[in-house]
Every structure is written in structure tokens, then in C-alpha cells.
Short mmCIF file of C-alpha atoms in Angstrom, two decimals:
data_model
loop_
_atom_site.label_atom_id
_atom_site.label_comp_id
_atom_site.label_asym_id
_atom_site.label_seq_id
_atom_site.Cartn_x
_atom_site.Cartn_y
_atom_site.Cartn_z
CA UNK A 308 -12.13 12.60 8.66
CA UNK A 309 -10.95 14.33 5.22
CA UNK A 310 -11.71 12.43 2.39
CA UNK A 311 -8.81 12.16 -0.33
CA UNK A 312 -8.39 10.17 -3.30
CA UNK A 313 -5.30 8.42 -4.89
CA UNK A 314 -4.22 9.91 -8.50
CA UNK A 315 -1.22 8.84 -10.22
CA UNK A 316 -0.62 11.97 -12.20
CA UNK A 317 -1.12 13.40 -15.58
CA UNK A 318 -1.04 9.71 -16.97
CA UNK A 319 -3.86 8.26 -15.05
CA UNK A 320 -6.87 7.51 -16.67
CA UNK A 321 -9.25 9.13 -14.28
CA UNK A 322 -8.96 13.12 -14.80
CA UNK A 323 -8.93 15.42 -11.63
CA UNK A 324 -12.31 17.13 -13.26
CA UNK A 325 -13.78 13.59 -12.39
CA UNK A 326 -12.41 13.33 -9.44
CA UNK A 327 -13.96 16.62 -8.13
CA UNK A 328 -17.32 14.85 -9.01
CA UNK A 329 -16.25 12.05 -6.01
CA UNK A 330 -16.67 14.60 -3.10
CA UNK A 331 -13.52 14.34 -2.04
CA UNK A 332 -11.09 17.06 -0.90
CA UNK A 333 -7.75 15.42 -0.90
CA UNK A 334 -5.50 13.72 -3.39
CA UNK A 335 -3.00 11.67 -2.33
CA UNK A 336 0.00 11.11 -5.29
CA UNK A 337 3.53 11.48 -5.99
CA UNK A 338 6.14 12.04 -8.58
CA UNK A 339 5.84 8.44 -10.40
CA UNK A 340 7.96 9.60 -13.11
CA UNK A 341 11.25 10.14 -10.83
CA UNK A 342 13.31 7.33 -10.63
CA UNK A 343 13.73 5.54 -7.15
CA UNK A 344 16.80 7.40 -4.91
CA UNK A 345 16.92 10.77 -6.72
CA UNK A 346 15.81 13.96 -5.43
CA UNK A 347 12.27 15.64 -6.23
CA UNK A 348 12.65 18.55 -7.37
CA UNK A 349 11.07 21.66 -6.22
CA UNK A 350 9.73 22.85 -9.32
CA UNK A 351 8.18 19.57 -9.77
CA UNK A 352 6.49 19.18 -7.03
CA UNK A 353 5.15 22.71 -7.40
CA UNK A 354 4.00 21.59 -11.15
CA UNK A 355 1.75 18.50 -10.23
CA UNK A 356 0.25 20.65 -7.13
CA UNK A 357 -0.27 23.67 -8.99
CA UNK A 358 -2.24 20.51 -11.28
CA UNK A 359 -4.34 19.70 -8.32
CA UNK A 360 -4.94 22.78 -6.72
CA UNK A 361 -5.83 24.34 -10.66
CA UNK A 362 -9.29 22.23 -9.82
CA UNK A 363 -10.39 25.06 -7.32
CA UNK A 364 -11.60 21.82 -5.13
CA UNK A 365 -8.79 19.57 -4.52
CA UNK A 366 -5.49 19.82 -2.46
CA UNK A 367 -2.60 17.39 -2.78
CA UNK A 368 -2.76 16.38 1.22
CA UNK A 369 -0.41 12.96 0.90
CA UNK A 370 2.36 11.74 -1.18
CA UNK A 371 1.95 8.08 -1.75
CA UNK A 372 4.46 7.31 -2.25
CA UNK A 373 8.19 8.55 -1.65
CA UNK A 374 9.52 5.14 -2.45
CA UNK A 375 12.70 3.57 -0.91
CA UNK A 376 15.53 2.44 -3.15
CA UNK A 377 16.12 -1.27 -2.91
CA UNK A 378 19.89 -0.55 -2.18
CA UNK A 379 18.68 0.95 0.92
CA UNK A 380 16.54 -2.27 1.89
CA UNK A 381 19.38 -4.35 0.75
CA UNK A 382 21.54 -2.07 2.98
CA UNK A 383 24.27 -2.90 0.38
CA UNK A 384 27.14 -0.37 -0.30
CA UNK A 385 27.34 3.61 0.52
CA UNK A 386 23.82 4.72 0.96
CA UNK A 387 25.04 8.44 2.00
CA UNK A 388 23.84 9.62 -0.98
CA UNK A 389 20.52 7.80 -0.95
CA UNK A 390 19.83 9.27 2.55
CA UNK A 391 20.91 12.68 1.50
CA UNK A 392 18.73 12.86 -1.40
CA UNK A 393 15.62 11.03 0.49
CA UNK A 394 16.42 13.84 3.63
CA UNK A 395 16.32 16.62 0.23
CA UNK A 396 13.10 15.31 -0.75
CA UNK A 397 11.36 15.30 2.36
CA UNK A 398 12.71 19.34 2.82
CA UNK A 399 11.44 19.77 -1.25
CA UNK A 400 8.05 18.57 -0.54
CA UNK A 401 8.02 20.49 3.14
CA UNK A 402 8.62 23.32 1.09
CA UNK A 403 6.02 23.45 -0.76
CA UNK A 404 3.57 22.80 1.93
CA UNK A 405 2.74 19.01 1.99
CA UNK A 406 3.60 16.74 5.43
CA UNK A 407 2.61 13.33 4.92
CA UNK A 408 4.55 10.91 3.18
CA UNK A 409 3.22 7.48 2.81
CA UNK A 410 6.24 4.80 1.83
CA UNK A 411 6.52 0.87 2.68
CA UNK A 412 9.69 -1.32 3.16
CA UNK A 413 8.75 -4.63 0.95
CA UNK A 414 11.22 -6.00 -0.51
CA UNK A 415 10.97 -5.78 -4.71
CA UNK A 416 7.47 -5.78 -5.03
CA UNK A 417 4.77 -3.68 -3.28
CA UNK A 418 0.84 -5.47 -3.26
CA UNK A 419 0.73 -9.09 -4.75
CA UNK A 420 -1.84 -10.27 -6.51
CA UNK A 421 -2.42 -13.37 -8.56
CA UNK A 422 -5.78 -12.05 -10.65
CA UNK A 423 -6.87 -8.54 -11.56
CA UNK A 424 -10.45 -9.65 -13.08
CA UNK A 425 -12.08 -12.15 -10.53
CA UNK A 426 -15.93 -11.96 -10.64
CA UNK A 427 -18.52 -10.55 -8.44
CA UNK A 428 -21.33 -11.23 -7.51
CA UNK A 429 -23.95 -9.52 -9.44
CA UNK A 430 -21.23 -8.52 -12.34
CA UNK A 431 -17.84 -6.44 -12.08
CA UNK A 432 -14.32 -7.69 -11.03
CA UNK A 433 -12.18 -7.81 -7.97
CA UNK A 434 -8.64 -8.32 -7.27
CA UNK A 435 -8.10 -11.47 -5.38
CA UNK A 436 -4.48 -13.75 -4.21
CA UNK A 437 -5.06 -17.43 -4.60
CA UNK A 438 -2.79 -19.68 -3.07
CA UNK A 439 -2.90 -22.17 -5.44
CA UNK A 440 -2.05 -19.67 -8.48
CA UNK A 441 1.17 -18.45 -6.44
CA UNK A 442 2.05 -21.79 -5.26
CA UNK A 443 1.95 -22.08 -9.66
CA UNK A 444 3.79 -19.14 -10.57
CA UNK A 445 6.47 -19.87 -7.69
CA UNK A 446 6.83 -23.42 -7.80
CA UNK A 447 6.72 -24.43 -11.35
CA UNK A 448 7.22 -20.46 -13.67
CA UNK A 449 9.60 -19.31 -11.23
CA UNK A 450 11.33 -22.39 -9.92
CA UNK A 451 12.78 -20.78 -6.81
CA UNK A 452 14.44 -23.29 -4.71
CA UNK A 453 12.46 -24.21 -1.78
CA UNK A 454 9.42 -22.70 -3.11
CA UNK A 455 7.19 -26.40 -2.50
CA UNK A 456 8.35 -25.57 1.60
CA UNK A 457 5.74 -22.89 1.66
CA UNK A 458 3.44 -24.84 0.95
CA UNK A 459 0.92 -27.89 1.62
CA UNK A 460 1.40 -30.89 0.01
CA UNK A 461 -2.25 -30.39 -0.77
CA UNK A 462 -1.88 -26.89 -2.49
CA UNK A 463 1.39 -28.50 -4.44
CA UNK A 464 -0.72 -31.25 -5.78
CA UNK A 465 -3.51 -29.30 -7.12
CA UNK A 466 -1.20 -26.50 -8.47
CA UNK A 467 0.83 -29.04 -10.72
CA UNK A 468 -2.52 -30.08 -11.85
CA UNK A 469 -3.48 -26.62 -12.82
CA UNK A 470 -0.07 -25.74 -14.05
CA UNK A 471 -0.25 -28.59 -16.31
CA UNK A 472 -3.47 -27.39 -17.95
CA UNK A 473 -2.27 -24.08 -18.48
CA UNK A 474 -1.58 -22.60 -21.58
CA UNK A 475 1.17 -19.90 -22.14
CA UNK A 476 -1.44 -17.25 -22.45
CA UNK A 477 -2.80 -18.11 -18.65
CA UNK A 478 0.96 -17.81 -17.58
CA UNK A 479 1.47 -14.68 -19.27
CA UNK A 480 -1.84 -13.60 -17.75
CA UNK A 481 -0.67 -14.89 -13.98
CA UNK A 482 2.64 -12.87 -14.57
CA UNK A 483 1.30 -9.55 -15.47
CA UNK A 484 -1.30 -9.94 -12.41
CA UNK A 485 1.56 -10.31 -10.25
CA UNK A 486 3.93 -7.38 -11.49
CA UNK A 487 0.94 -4.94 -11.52
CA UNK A 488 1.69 -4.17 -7.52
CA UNK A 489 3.86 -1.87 -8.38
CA UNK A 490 1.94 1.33 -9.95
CA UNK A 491 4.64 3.41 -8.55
CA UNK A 492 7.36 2.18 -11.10
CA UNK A 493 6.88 1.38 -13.90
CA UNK A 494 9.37 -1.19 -15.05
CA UNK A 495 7.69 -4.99 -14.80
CA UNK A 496 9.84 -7.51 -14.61
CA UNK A 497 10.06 -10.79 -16.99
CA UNK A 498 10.90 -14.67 -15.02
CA UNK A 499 14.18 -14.37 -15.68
CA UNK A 500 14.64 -10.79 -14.63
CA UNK A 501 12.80 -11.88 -11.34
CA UNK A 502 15.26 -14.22 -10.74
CA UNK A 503 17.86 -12.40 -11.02
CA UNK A 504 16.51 -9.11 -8.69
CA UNK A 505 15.69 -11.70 -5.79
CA UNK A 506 18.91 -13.51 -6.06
CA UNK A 507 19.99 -9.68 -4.94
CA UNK A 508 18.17 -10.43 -1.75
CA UNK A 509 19.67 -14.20 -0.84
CA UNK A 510 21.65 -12.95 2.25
CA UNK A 511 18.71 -10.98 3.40
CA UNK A 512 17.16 -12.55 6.56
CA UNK A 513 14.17 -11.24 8.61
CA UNK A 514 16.98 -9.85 10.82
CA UNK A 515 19.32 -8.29 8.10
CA UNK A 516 15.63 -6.33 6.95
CA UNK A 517 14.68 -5.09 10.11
CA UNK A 518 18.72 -4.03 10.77
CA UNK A 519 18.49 -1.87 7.36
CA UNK A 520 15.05 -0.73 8.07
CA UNK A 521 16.47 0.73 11.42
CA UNK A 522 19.04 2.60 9.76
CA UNK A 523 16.54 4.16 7.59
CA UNK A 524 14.38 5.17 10.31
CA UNK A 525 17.28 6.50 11.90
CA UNK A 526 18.69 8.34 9.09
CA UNK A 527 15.45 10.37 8.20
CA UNK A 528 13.03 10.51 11.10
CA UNK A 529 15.07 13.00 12.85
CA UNK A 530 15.01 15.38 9.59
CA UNK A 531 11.20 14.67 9.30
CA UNK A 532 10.50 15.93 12.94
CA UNK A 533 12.66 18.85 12.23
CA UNK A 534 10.39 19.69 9.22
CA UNK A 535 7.12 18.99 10.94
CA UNK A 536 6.43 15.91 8.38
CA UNK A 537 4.90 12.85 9.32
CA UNK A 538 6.26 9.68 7.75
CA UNK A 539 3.93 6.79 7.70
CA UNK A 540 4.84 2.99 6.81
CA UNK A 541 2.38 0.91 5.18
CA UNK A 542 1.95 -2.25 5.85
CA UNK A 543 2.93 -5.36 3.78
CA UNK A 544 0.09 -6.49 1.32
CA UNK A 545 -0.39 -9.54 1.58
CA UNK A 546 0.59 -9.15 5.30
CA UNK A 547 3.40 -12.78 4.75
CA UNK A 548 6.83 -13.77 3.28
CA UNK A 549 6.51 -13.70 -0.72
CA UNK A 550 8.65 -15.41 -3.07
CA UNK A 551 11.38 -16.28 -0.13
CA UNK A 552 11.23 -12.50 0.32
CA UNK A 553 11.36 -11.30 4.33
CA UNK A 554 8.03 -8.88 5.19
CA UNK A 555 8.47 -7.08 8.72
CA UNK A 556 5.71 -4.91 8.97
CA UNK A 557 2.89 -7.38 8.72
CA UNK A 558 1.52 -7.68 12.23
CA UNK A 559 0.81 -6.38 15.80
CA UNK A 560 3.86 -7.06 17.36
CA UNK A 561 5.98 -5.56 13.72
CA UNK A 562 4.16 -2.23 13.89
CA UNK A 563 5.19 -2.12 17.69
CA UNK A 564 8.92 -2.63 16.77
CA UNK A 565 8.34 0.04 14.61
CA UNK A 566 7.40 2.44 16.39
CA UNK A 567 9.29 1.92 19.52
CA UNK A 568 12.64 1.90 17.31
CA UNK A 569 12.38 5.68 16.48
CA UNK A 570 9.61 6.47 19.15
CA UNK A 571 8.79 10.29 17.82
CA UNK A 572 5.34 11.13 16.53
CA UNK A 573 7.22 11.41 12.79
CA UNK A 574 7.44 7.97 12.55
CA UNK A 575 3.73 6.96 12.08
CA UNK A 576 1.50 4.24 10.10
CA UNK A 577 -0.34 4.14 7.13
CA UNK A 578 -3.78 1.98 9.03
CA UNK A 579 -4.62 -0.09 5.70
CA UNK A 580 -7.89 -2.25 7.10
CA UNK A 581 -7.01 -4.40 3.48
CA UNK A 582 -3.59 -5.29 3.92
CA UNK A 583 -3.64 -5.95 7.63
CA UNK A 584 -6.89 -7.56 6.93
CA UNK A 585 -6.00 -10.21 4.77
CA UNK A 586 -4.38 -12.13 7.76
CA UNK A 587 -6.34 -13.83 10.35
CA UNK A 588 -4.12 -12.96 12.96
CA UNK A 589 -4.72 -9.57 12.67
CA UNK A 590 -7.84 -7.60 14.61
CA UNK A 591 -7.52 -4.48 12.41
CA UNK A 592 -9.78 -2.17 14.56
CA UNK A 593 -7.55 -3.66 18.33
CA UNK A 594 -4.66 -2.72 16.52
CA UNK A 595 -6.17 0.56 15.16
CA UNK A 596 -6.59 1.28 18.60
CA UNK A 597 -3.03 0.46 19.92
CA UNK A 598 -1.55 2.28 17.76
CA UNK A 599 -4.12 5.06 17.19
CA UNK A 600 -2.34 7.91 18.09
CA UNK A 601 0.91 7.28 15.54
CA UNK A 602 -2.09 6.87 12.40
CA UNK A 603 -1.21 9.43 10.28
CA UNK A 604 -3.14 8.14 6.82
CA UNK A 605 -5.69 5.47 6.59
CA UNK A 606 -6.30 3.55 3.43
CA UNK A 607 -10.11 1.34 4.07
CA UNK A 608 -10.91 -1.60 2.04
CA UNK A 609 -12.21 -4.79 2.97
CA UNK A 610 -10.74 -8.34 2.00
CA UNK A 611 -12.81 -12.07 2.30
CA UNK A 612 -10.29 -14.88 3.50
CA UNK A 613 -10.41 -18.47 2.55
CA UNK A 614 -9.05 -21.00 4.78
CA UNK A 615 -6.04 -21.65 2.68
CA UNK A 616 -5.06 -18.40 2.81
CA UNK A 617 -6.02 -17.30 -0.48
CA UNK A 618 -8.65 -13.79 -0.22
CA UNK A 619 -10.48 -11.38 -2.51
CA UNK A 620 -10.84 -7.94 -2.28
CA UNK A 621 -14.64 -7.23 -0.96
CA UNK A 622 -16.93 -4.40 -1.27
CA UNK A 623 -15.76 -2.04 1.12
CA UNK A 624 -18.54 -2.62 3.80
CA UNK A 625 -18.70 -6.57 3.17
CA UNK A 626 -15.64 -8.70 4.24
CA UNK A 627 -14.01 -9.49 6.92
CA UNK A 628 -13.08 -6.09 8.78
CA UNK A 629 -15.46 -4.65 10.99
CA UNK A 630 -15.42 -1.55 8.94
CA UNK A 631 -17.70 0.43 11.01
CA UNK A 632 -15.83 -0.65 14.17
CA UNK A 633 -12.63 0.79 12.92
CA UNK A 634 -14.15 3.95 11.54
CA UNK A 635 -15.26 4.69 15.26
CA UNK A 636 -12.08 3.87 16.12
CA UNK A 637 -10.62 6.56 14.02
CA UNK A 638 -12.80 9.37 14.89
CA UNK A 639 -12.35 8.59 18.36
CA UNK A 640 -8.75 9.40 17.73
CA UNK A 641 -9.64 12.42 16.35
CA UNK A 642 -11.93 13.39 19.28
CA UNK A 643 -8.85 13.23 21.52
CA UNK A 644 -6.38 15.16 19.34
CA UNK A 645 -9.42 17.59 19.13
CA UNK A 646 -9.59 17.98 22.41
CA UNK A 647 -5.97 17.85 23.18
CA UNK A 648 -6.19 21.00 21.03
CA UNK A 649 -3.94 19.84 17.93
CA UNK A 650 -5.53 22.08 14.89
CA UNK A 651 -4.37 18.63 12.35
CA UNK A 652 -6.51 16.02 14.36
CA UNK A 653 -8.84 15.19 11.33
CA UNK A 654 -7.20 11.91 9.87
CA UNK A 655 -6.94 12.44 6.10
CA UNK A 656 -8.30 8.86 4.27
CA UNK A 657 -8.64 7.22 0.77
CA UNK A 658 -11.05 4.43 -0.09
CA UNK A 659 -8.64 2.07 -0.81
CA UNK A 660 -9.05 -0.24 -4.32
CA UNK A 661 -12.36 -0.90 -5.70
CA UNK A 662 -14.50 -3.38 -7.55
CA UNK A 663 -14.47 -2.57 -11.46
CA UNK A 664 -18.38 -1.90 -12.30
CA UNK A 665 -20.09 -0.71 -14.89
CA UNK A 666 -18.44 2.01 -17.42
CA UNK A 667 -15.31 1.13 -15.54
CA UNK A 668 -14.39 -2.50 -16.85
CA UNK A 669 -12.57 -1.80 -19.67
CA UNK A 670 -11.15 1.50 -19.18
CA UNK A 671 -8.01 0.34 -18.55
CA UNK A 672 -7.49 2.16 -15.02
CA UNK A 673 -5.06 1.50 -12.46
CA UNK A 674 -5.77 -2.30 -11.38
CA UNK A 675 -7.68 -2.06 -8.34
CA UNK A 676 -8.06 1.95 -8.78
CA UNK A 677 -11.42 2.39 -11.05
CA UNK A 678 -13.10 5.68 -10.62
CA UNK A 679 -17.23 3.69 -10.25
CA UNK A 680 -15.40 0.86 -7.55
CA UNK A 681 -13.88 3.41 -5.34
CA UNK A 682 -16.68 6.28 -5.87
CA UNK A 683 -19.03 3.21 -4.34
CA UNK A 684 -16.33 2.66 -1.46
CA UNK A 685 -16.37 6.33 -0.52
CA UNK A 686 -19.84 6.94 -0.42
CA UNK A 687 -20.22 3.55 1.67
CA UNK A 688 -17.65 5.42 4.23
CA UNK A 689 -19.09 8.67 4.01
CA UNK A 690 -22.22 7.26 5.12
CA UNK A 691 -20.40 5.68 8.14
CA UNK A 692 -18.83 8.61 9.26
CA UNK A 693 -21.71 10.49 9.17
CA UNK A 694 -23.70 8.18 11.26
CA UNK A 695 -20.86 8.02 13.63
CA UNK A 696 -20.30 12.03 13.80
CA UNK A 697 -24.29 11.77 14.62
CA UNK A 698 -23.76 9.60 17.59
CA UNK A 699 -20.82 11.17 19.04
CA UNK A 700 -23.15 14.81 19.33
CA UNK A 701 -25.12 13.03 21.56
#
């Protein structure tokens, strides 16, 4: 497996000279700096991996992501011109040498999260969704109509009591945790701003999503397989309908639609253990296997669920996934394509998110992207695959 690491660009806090310290090979990034719908350029493209690549170590391996306009998700008006540009894009980056484009289809906002600084044990902070805090920020910040029907009566009751204590600092605090899912753009977005981008989605069904999400696949998988690229969705984090919002690629039986709706080796998955994870209807490593030969890019954390739904991000080899069993699930896959002959069968991965420890906490990273978490994370891996590698030479 080929390590990589995620890098948002020159503005990231974490330099590529520190990176190279990590042991990995890859970096996974993209052009954050582009608006949504318009075309990457060549020459910038060329720019950030002439950055990477400057490092003598590291080689951008993954762009992470080519996002989708919400106009196309919406499918609302003529999208020609949003295909055509996404179809230029894809031929920009295949260009320049890079295959693998991680994107996602959820609606407005990409991972949710109520807190950024939950405690560990032993010190640090984790990311973690709490049930009750979105019930809060739905029910009584947001006041979306039939926001109380996703909930218990139970998880109502104690979130008015909690709302009522708050001041406006905490629900300041419990906006900001929520908007910073999207590291990819940076616009955040204030109540009543929110309000008025998901009142853009009130004729959107589960239906209407998956109808526009075909046409996408539709419109650019055929250009990707021309290219030799390999798109690969990622799945909705957390893997459940937010804020009256449709997700459709949160399960077993939504990856298979997936696939089998453009069924070409192009159309692929992003295996995230974390987001898949986080739902207890999902055996990460079964569908791992299902689905192993359309993994293209694997991102491996580890969440702990509660019973009401709420979870925490977890040290990468605590939690809830069977980390090691998926990892062996993995490099089984790439024992096949090795033997089927295919010169790409390592599967290129990034320790995904990451505790903040030590010199981290207060660095003002990415949230869930410190350089000490995730170092941690991949050395945890790295010692799995090793051991695994081990067992398969005998």
C-alpha cells in the first residue's frame, strides 16, 4: 500500500519539508483556491506539483478533491457548461500525469461535526458529532421546520435544556464546528445564509439526488475511462440525512447503486473506514470486500459510536472498525491485481484525521488534520501493513 498524506496547499499550516519527515510518499490535494465549476488550469496544476515534487520525496498521487458544483447536485438549469469544464479538468489534470480524483455528492456541506476540541483520554482533542448538540443547532439556532421529527422526544428534551443554558459564545462555538467540514471552500456560512442555501434544496428528494447524481456519472465517467483516470466517490460523513438534506452514498446497498449505474472500473470508491464507520449498519471490512476491486483510494480512521447515534473520532487502531481486518482486506486486493498483472495494484492511502496532541493543539491546523495526530495514525498503519506483508510471504 503507498502511503500519502492530505495537504491543502501553500496555505496549510503543515509545510511539505514536514511532511517528508512522516514517511510518506504521496500527497493527496487539490486546487482549493479555484472556485467550484470552473476549469483547472494547466499551468496550475503544474505549479502546486512542481511544489510537491520540488521536495525530491513526495509526488502528488490524488486530488482530493475535484468538487461538484451544487447546481449540478441540484440538477437545476443548463449544466453543459459545468460538465464541459468538469470533463476539461479531468483532461488538465490527466495531462499532467495525475489519475485519481477523489470527489463526494453531499449536498451543501461535506463532514459534519458538532465539536472540534473533545477530550482524550490521557490529554489531546478529537472531533466528535453529538446528537444532542445537532438536535440544538437544528431545532432551536436553525429552526428548520420538521427538524424535532428527527429526533427522540428524549434527545428534544435534553437539547432544549442545554440550549437554554447556552450562552451566545457556545452557539457561535457549535456553528463554526459545524461549517468547518468544508476545508475545500472556504466560504462558511452564517444561520441565515444556511437557511437560505438549503431552502435551494426543498424539492430535492432522495430520488431527485440519485436522478442528478446519474447524470453526472453519465456525463463524465465515459471521458474519465477515455483518459485512464479513476474517479472515486466518497462516502457521506456522517453516513445519514443532515439538516433535511438527502445523503445517497451512505451504505452497502448505495455504493452498489453506484457502481452498477456506470459499471466501468472509472467509476470507483474512496473506502473511508471513518465515515462508513460511524453507522452501525455498516461492516466496513464486508463491504471493503464487496466492493474491493472498484477501491481506488482509502482514507483509515476509526470512530467510537454511542447508542444515540452520537460518535467520536478514535485513535486510529481503537474504535469500532476492525482496522486490521480491513487492512488485510486491502492488500488482499492488491495481491490479486498483482497477480492479475496490473503494474497500479498498490492502493494509494492517507491516515485519515487525527487526534490533536502535543505541539499540535494550538497550531491552528486543519480541524481534524494535525501533523502529531495523523503522524501517530500512520505509523499505527504502517505497523499493520507490515505485519500483514510478513504473513502473506509465508
Amino acid at each position: 500500500m503507498i502511503e500519502a498524506w492530505r495537504w491543502f496547499g501553500p496555505l496549510d499550516k503543515i509545510t511539505l519539508p514536514e511532511i517528508t519527515q512522516t514517511g510518506a510518499s504521496g500527497i493527496v490535494s487539490a486546487l482549493h483556491e479555484i472556485p467550484y465549476g470552473e476549469i483547472w488550469p494547466v499551468d496550475a496544476i503544474s505549479t502546486q506539483q512542481k511544489m510537491v515534487a520540488n521536495t525530491g520525496l513526495l509526488d502528488w498521487m490524488v486530488v482530493e478533491s475535484l468538487p461538484i458544483h451544487e447546481r449540478i447536485k441540484r440538477g437545476e438549469g443548463d449544466l453543459s457548461t459545468l460538465f464541459a469544464n468538469y470533463r476539461q479538468s479531468m483532461a488538465n489534470l490527466a495531462a499532467c500525469g495525475i489519475y485519481t480524483i477523489c470527489y463526494n455528492f453531499m449536498p451543501l456541506l461535506d463532514w459534519t461535526r458538532t465539536t472540534l476540541d473533545a477530550p482524550v483520554k490521557g490529554g489531546g482533542m478529537a472531533l466528535r458529532f453529538d446528537r444532542q448538540e445537532m438536535a440544538i443547532f437544528e431545532i432551536f439556532m436553525l429552526e428548520r421546520d420538521g427538524a424535532e421529527a428527527d429526533y427522540t422526544p428524549e434527545i428534544v428534551d435534553a437539547a432544549k435544556q442545554r440550549f437554554d443554558q447556552m450562552k451566545q459564545n457556545d452557539k457561535d462555538r457549535l456553528l463554526a464546528s459545524i461549517m468547518a467540514g468544508l476545508p475545500g471552500a472556504f466560504d462558511r456560512y452564517s444561520i441565515s445564509q444556511l437557511r437560505d442555501e438549503l431552502a435551494k434544496y426543498k424539492d430535492i428528494d432522495r430520488d431527485s439526488l440519485r436522478a442528478n447524481y446519474s447524470r453526472f456519472l453519465h456525463e463524465v465517467i465515459p471521458t474519465a475511462a477515455t483518459l485512464g483516470m479513476r474517479l472515486c466517490v466518497h462516502p457521506d460523513d456522517p453516513p445519514r440525512d443532515i439538516l433535511g438534506l438527502p445523503r445517497i452514498v451512505s451504505s452497502h446497498a448505495d455504493i452498489a447503486w453506484i457502481m452498477d449505474e456506470v459499471d466501468n472500473m472509472a467509476n470507483g470508491l474512496t473506502l473511508c473506514s471513518g465515515s462508513l464507520g460511524a453507522s452501525p449498519d455498516n461492516d466496513v471490512p464486508q463491504i471493503a470486500a464487496e466492493f474491493a476491486d472498484r477501491i481506488h483510494f482509502a482514507h483509515l480512521r476509526n470512530v467510537s459510536k454511542d447508542a444515540d447515534g452520537s460518535f467520536q473520532e478514535a485513535a486510529h487502531l481503537d474504535g469500532d472498525v476492525d482496522m486490521v481486518a480491513l487492512v488485510k482486506t486491502l492488500m488482499n486486493e492488491e495481491k490479486r491485481r498483482r497477480q492479475r498483472g496490473r503494474a497500479d495494484h498498490q492502493i494509494v492511502f492517507r491516515p485519515d484525521h487525527g487526534h490533536e496532541l502535543l505541539s499540535d493543539i494550538g497550531r491552528g491546523t486543519h480541524p481534524g488534520y494535525p501533523l502529531i495526530g495523523r503522524m501517530r495514525g500512520l505509523a499505527e498503519l504502517r505497523g499493520i501493513i507490515h505485519a500483514l506483508a510478513h504473513e502473506q510471504k509465508e
